[in-house]
XYZ file of C-alpha atoms in Angstrom:
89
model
C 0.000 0.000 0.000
C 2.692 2.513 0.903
C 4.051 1.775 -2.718
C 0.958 3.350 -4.342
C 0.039 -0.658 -5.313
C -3.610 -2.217 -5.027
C -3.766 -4.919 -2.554
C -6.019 -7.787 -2.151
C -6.174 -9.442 1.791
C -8.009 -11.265 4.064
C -11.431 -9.909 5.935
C -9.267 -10.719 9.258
C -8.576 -8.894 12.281
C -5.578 -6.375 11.325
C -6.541 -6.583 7.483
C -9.934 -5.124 7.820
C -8.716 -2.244 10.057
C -6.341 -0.747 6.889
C -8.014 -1.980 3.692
C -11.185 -0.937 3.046
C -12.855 -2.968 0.457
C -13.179 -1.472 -2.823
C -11.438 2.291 -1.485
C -7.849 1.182 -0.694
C -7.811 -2.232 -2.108
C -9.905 -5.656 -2.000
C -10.794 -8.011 0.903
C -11.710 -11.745 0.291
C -13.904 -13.818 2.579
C -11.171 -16.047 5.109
C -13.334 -19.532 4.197
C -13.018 -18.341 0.458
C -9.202 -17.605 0.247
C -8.533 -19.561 -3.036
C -11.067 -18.686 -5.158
C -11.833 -15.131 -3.178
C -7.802 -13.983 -3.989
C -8.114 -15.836 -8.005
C -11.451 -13.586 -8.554
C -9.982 -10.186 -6.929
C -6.605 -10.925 -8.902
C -8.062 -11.393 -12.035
C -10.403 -8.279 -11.549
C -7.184 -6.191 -10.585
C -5.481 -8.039 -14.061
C -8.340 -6.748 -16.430
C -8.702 -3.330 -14.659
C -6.007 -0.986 -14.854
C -8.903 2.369 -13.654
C -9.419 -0.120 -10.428
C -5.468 -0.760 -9.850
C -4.271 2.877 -10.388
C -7.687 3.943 -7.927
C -7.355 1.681 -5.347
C -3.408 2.385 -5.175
C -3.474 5.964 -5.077
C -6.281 5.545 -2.413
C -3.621 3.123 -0.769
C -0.968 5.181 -0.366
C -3.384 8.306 0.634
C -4.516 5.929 3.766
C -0.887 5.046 4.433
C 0.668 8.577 4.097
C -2.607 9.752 6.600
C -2.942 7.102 8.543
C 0.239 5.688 9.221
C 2.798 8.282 9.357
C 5.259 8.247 12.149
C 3.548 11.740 13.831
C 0.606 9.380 13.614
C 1.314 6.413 15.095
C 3.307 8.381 17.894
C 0.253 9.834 18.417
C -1.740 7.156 18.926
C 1.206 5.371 21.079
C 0.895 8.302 23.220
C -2.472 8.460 23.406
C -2.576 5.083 24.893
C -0.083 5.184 27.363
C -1.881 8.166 28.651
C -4.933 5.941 29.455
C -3.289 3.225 30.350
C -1.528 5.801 33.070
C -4.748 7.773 33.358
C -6.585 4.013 34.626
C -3.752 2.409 36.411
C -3.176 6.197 38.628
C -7.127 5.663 40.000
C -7.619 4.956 43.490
């Protein structure tokens, strides 16, 4: 994704969180790997509009999303609750 690329994964825990199907890539069913990742492929094969979309949208989610001021952020942010509910009486 952070290479501008379309991406096909797994509806899993993780996964699901970054790609969102059909905006920043494709997501296939877990039970329906095989066939789910051969059908998405092939679509991404015969559709070069759907490859250069869903990259730049890839690399737009990556670039906003997962930046290092972001993720410090949101580091931060949770060691700030963590603090916030382990300094309670």
């Amino acid at each position: 994704m952070a290479m501008g690329k379309a991406v096909v994964g797994s509806r899993v825990d993780g996964t699901r969180e970054v790609i969102e199907d059909g905006k920043n890539g494709l997501l296939v069913e877990p039970g329906n790997l095989v066939a789910g990742l051969q059908e998405k492929i092939a679509l991404l094969g015969k559709d070069a509009l759907l490859r250069a979309k869903l990259g730049e949208q890839a690399v737009s989610t990556i670039n906003e999303k997962y930046n290092a001021v972001s993720m410090t952020r949101t580091i931060e942010d949770l060691y700030y609750r963590v603090l916030e509910k382990t300094n309670k009486p």
